[in-house]
Short mmCIF file of N, CA, C and O in Angstrom, two decimals:
data_model
loop_
_atom_site.label_atom_id
_atom_site.label_comp_id
_atom_site.label_asym_id
_atom_site.label_seq_id
_atom_site.Cartn_x
_atom_site.Cartn_y
_atom_site.Cartn_z
N MET A 1 18.30 -20.34 8.07
CA MET A 1 19.66 -20.78 7.78
C MET A 1 20.61 -19.60 7.97
O MET A 1 20.18 -18.45 7.85
N ASN A 2 21.86 -19.90 8.22
CA ASN A 2 22.83 -18.83 8.40
C ASN A 2 23.31 -18.28 7.06
O ASN A 2 22.90 -18.77 6.01
N ILE A 3 24.19 -17.29 7.10
CA ILE A 3 24.62 -16.64 5.86
C ILE A 3 25.40 -17.60 4.95
O ILE A 3 25.28 -17.52 3.73
N GLY A 4 26.13 -18.53 5.53
CA GLY A 4 26.84 -19.52 4.71
C GLY A 4 25.90 -20.41 3.95
O GLY A 4 26.10 -20.71 2.77
N GLY A 5 24.83 -20.83 4.62
CA GLY A 5 23.81 -21.66 3.97
C GLY A 5 23.06 -20.90 2.89
O GLY A 5 22.80 -21.42 1.80
N ALA A 6 22.73 -19.64 3.20
CA ALA A 6 22.04 -18.80 2.20
C ALA A 6 22.94 -18.54 0.99
O ALA A 6 22.48 -18.55 -0.15
N SER A 7 24.22 -18.35 1.25
CA SER A 7 25.17 -18.14 0.17
C SER A 7 25.25 -19.37 -0.73
O SER A 7 25.19 -19.26 -1.95
N GLY A 8 25.40 -20.53 -0.12
CA GLY A 8 25.48 -21.77 -0.88
C GLY A 8 24.21 -22.06 -1.67
O GLY A 8 24.27 -22.50 -2.83
N ALA A 9 23.07 -21.82 -1.06
CA ALA A 9 21.78 -22.10 -1.70
C ALA A 9 21.43 -21.13 -2.83
O ALA A 9 20.75 -21.47 -3.77
N SER A 10 21.95 -19.90 -2.71
CA SER A 10 21.58 -18.87 -3.69
C SER A 10 22.65 -18.63 -4.75
O SER A 10 22.35 -18.07 -5.80
N GLY A 11 23.89 -19.01 -4.45
CA GLY A 11 24.97 -18.75 -5.39
C GLY A 11 25.51 -17.32 -5.27
O GLY A 11 26.26 -16.86 -6.12
N VAL A 12 25.13 -16.61 -4.23
CA VAL A 12 25.60 -15.25 -3.98
C VAL A 12 26.59 -15.31 -2.82
O VAL A 12 26.29 -15.94 -1.79
N SER A 13 27.73 -14.68 -2.98
CA SER A 13 28.75 -14.75 -1.94
C SER A 13 28.27 -14.07 -0.65
O SER A 13 27.41 -13.17 -0.68
N GLN A 14 28.83 -14.48 0.46
CA GLN A 14 28.49 -13.88 1.73
C GLN A 14 28.79 -12.38 1.71
O GLN A 14 28.00 -11.59 2.24
N ARG A 15 29.89 -11.99 1.11
CA ARG A 15 30.24 -10.59 1.02
C ARG A 15 29.17 -9.80 0.25
O ARG A 15 28.79 -8.69 0.65
N MET A 16 28.68 -10.36 -0.87
CA MET A 16 27.68 -9.66 -1.65
C MET A 16 26.33 -9.61 -0.93
O MET A 16 25.61 -8.61 -1.02
N ILE A 17 26.02 -10.66 -0.17
CA ILE A 17 24.78 -10.62 0.62
C ILE A 17 24.82 -9.47 1.59
O ILE A 17 23.88 -8.68 1.70
N ARG A 18 25.94 -9.32 2.28
CA ARG A 18 26.08 -8.22 3.24
C ARG A 18 26.00 -6.87 2.52
O ARG A 18 25.39 -5.92 3.02
N HIS A 19 26.62 -6.78 1.33
CA HIS A 19 26.57 -5.55 0.54
C HIS A 19 25.14 -5.23 0.12
O HIS A 19 24.70 -4.08 0.25
N TYR A 20 24.41 -6.22 -0.35
CA TYR A 20 23.02 -6.01 -0.77
C TYR A 20 22.17 -5.54 0.41
O TYR A 20 21.28 -4.70 0.24
N GLU A 21 22.44 -6.07 1.60
CA GLU A 21 21.72 -5.59 2.79
C GLU A 21 22.07 -4.14 3.06
O GLU A 21 21.21 -3.32 3.36
N LYS A 22 23.35 -3.84 2.97
CA LYS A 22 23.82 -2.47 3.28
C LYS A 22 23.19 -1.42 2.36
O LYS A 22 22.82 -0.33 2.81
N ILE A 23 23.06 -1.74 1.06
CA ILE A 23 22.51 -0.76 0.12
C ILE A 23 21.00 -0.82 0.03
O ILE A 23 20.38 -0.05 -0.68
N GLY A 24 20.37 -1.79 0.74
CA GLY A 24 18.91 -1.87 0.76
C GLY A 24 18.30 -2.68 -0.36
O GLY A 24 17.10 -2.65 -0.54
N LEU A 25 19.13 -3.42 -1.11
CA LEU A 25 18.60 -4.26 -2.18
C LEU A 25 17.80 -5.43 -1.62
O LEU A 25 16.80 -5.86 -2.18
N VAL A 26 18.24 -5.94 -0.47
CA VAL A 26 17.49 -6.96 0.26
C VAL A 26 17.32 -6.47 1.68
O VAL A 26 18.17 -5.73 2.20
N PRO A 27 16.22 -6.83 2.32
CA PRO A 27 16.04 -6.39 3.72
C PRO A 27 17.06 -7.07 4.63
O PRO A 27 17.53 -8.17 4.32
N SER A 28 17.39 -6.42 5.71
CA SER A 28 18.29 -7.02 6.67
C SER A 28 17.68 -8.30 7.22
O SER A 28 16.49 -8.35 7.49
N ALA A 29 18.52 -9.30 7.38
CA ALA A 29 18.04 -10.59 7.88
C ALA A 29 17.69 -10.47 9.35
O ALA A 29 18.27 -9.68 10.08
N VAL A 30 16.75 -11.30 9.76
CA VAL A 30 16.43 -11.42 11.16
C VAL A 30 17.66 -11.94 11.88
O VAL A 30 18.40 -12.75 11.34
N ARG A 31 17.88 -11.50 13.10
CA ARG A 31 19.03 -11.95 13.88
C ARG A 31 18.57 -12.96 14.93
O ARG A 31 17.55 -12.77 15.58
N ARG A 32 19.35 -14.02 15.07
CA ARG A 32 19.12 -14.99 16.16
C ARG A 32 19.55 -14.36 17.47
O ARG A 32 20.21 -13.32 17.48
N ASP A 33 19.22 -15.03 18.55
CA ASP A 33 19.66 -14.54 19.87
C ASP A 33 21.18 -14.45 19.94
O ASP A 33 21.72 -13.60 20.64
N SER A 34 21.87 -15.29 19.18
CA SER A 34 23.34 -15.31 19.16
C SER A 34 23.90 -14.15 18.35
O SER A 34 25.11 -13.90 18.37
N GLY A 35 23.04 -13.44 17.61
CA GLY A 35 23.49 -12.32 16.78
C GLY A 35 23.73 -12.71 15.33
O GLY A 35 23.96 -11.84 14.51
N TYR A 36 23.70 -14.00 15.02
CA TYR A 36 23.91 -14.44 13.64
C TYR A 36 22.67 -14.14 12.79
O TYR A 36 21.54 -14.22 13.28
N ARG A 37 22.90 -13.84 11.52
CA ARG A 37 21.78 -13.60 10.60
C ARG A 37 21.06 -14.94 10.38
O ARG A 37 21.66 -15.98 10.33
N ASP A 38 19.74 -14.86 10.20
CA ASP A 38 18.90 -16.03 9.96
C ASP A 38 18.08 -15.77 8.72
O ASP A 38 17.17 -14.93 8.73
N TYR A 39 18.37 -16.47 7.64
CA TYR A 39 17.72 -16.26 6.35
C TYR A 39 16.60 -17.30 6.13
O TYR A 39 16.76 -18.47 6.42
N SER A 40 15.49 -16.81 5.57
CA SER A 40 14.36 -17.68 5.26
C SER A 40 14.47 -18.17 3.83
O SER A 40 15.31 -17.71 3.05
N ASP A 41 13.57 -19.08 3.47
CA ASP A 41 13.53 -19.54 2.07
C ASP A 41 13.20 -18.39 1.14
O ASP A 41 13.73 -18.34 0.01
N ALA A 42 12.36 -17.48 1.57
CA ALA A 42 12.02 -16.31 0.75
C ALA A 42 13.25 -15.42 0.52
O ALA A 42 13.44 -14.89 -0.58
N ASP A 43 14.10 -15.27 1.54
CA ASP A 43 15.34 -14.51 1.38
C ASP A 43 16.25 -15.16 0.34
O ASP A 43 16.81 -14.47 -0.52
N VAL A 44 16.36 -16.47 0.39
CA VAL A 44 17.21 -17.21 -0.56
C VAL A 44 16.64 -17.05 -1.96
O VAL A 44 17.39 -16.85 -2.93
N HIS A 45 15.32 -17.13 -2.07
CA HIS A 45 14.67 -16.96 -3.39
C HIS A 45 15.00 -15.57 -3.96
O HIS A 45 15.34 -15.45 -5.14
N ARG A 46 14.93 -14.54 -3.14
CA ARG A 46 15.24 -13.18 -3.60
C ARG A 46 16.71 -13.09 -4.05
O ARG A 46 17.01 -12.49 -5.06
N LEU A 47 17.59 -13.70 -3.28
CA LEU A 47 19.00 -13.68 -3.64
C LEU A 47 19.25 -14.41 -4.95
O LEU A 47 20.06 -13.94 -5.78
N ARG A 48 18.59 -15.54 -5.15
CA ARG A 48 18.70 -16.27 -6.44
C ARG A 48 18.21 -15.41 -7.61
O ARG A 48 18.81 -15.37 -8.68
N PHE A 49 17.11 -14.70 -7.38
CA PHE A 49 16.55 -13.82 -8.41
C PHE A 49 17.57 -12.75 -8.78
O PHE A 49 17.80 -12.45 -9.96
N ILE A 50 18.17 -12.13 -7.78
CA ILE A 50 19.18 -11.09 -8.02
C ILE A 50 20.37 -11.67 -8.78
O ILE A 50 20.85 -11.06 -9.72
N ALA A 51 20.81 -12.85 -8.37
CA ALA A 51 21.95 -13.50 -9.05
C ALA A 51 21.60 -13.79 -10.51
O ALA A 51 22.42 -13.57 -11.43
N ASN A 52 20.38 -14.31 -10.78
CA ASN A 52 19.95 -14.59 -12.15
C ASN A 52 19.86 -13.32 -12.98
O ASN A 52 20.28 -13.30 -14.15
N ALA A 53 19.32 -12.26 -12.40
CA ALA A 53 19.23 -10.99 -13.12
C ALA A 53 20.63 -10.46 -13.44
O ALA A 53 20.88 -9.97 -14.56
N HIS A 54 21.54 -10.60 -12.51
CA HIS A 54 22.92 -10.17 -12.74
C HIS A 54 23.55 -10.96 -13.87
O HIS A 54 24.21 -10.41 -14.76
N ASP A 55 23.33 -12.30 -13.87
CA ASP A 55 23.86 -13.15 -14.94
C ASP A 55 23.30 -12.78 -16.31
O ASP A 55 23.96 -12.97 -17.33
N LEU A 56 22.08 -12.24 -16.33
CA LEU A 56 21.46 -11.82 -17.60
C LEU A 56 21.88 -10.44 -18.02
O LEU A 56 21.49 -9.95 -19.08
N GLY A 57 22.69 -9.79 -17.20
CA GLY A 57 23.23 -8.49 -17.59
C GLY A 57 22.54 -7.29 -16.97
O GLY A 57 22.87 -6.15 -17.29
N PHE A 58 21.57 -7.52 -16.12
CA PHE A 58 20.90 -6.39 -15.45
C PHE A 58 21.83 -5.86 -14.35
O PHE A 58 22.29 -6.63 -13.52
N PRO A 59 22.03 -4.56 -14.31
CA PRO A 59 22.88 -4.00 -13.25
C PRO A 59 22.11 -3.94 -11.94
O PRO A 59 20.88 -3.80 -11.92
N ALA A 60 22.84 -4.06 -10.86
CA ALA A 60 22.20 -3.90 -9.53
C ALA A 60 21.90 -2.43 -9.32
O ALA A 60 22.74 -1.58 -9.62
N PRO A 61 20.70 -2.11 -8.85
CA PRO A 61 20.40 -0.69 -8.62
C PRO A 61 21.27 -0.12 -7.53
O PRO A 61 21.75 -0.85 -6.65
N VAL A 62 21.50 1.17 -7.57
CA VAL A 62 22.30 1.82 -6.56
C VAL A 62 21.61 1.77 -5.22
O VAL A 62 22.19 1.55 -4.18
N HIS A 63 20.29 1.94 -5.22
CA HIS A 63 19.51 1.87 -3.98
C HIS A 63 18.14 1.30 -4.30
O HIS A 63 17.49 1.74 -5.23
N TYR A 64 17.71 0.36 -3.51
CA TYR A 64 16.41 -0.28 -3.72
C TYR A 64 15.37 0.44 -2.85
O TYR A 64 15.61 0.74 -1.70
N GLN A 65 14.22 0.69 -3.44
CA GLN A 65 13.12 1.28 -2.69
C GLN A 65 11.94 0.33 -2.76
O GLN A 65 11.48 -0.02 -3.84
N ASP A 66 11.47 -0.09 -1.61
CA ASP A 66 10.36 -1.05 -1.53
C ASP A 66 9.07 -0.39 -2.00
O ASP A 66 8.59 0.57 -1.40
N THR A 67 8.50 -0.89 -3.08
CA THR A 67 7.28 -0.31 -3.63
C THR A 67 6.04 -0.80 -2.92
O THR A 67 4.96 -0.27 -3.10
N ASP A 68 6.17 -1.86 -2.07
CA ASP A 68 5.00 -2.38 -1.36
C ASP A 68 4.59 -1.52 -0.18
O ASP A 68 3.54 -1.71 0.39
N SER A 69 5.42 -0.56 0.19
CA SER A 69 5.13 0.23 1.37
C SER A 69 4.33 1.50 1.10
O SER A 69 4.16 2.32 1.97
N ARG A 70 3.81 1.61 -0.09
CA ARG A 70 3.00 2.81 -0.44
C ARG A 70 1.70 2.83 0.25
O ARG A 70 0.97 1.99 0.46
#
């Protein structure tokens, strides 16, 4: 789905999705041949998790480091 669909499904604004990608909180979305971002269900799930954590008062980290790459 495109960024508008991911935004609607996750409750995270398009601007914040781009910001989260920029700071590394979420991985950059795969790009279609047209250059548009293409988000998976897993991406939307991650965005919902971040939105829920934010609603509970958890601050967004300054920089995310993937712990699975060890």
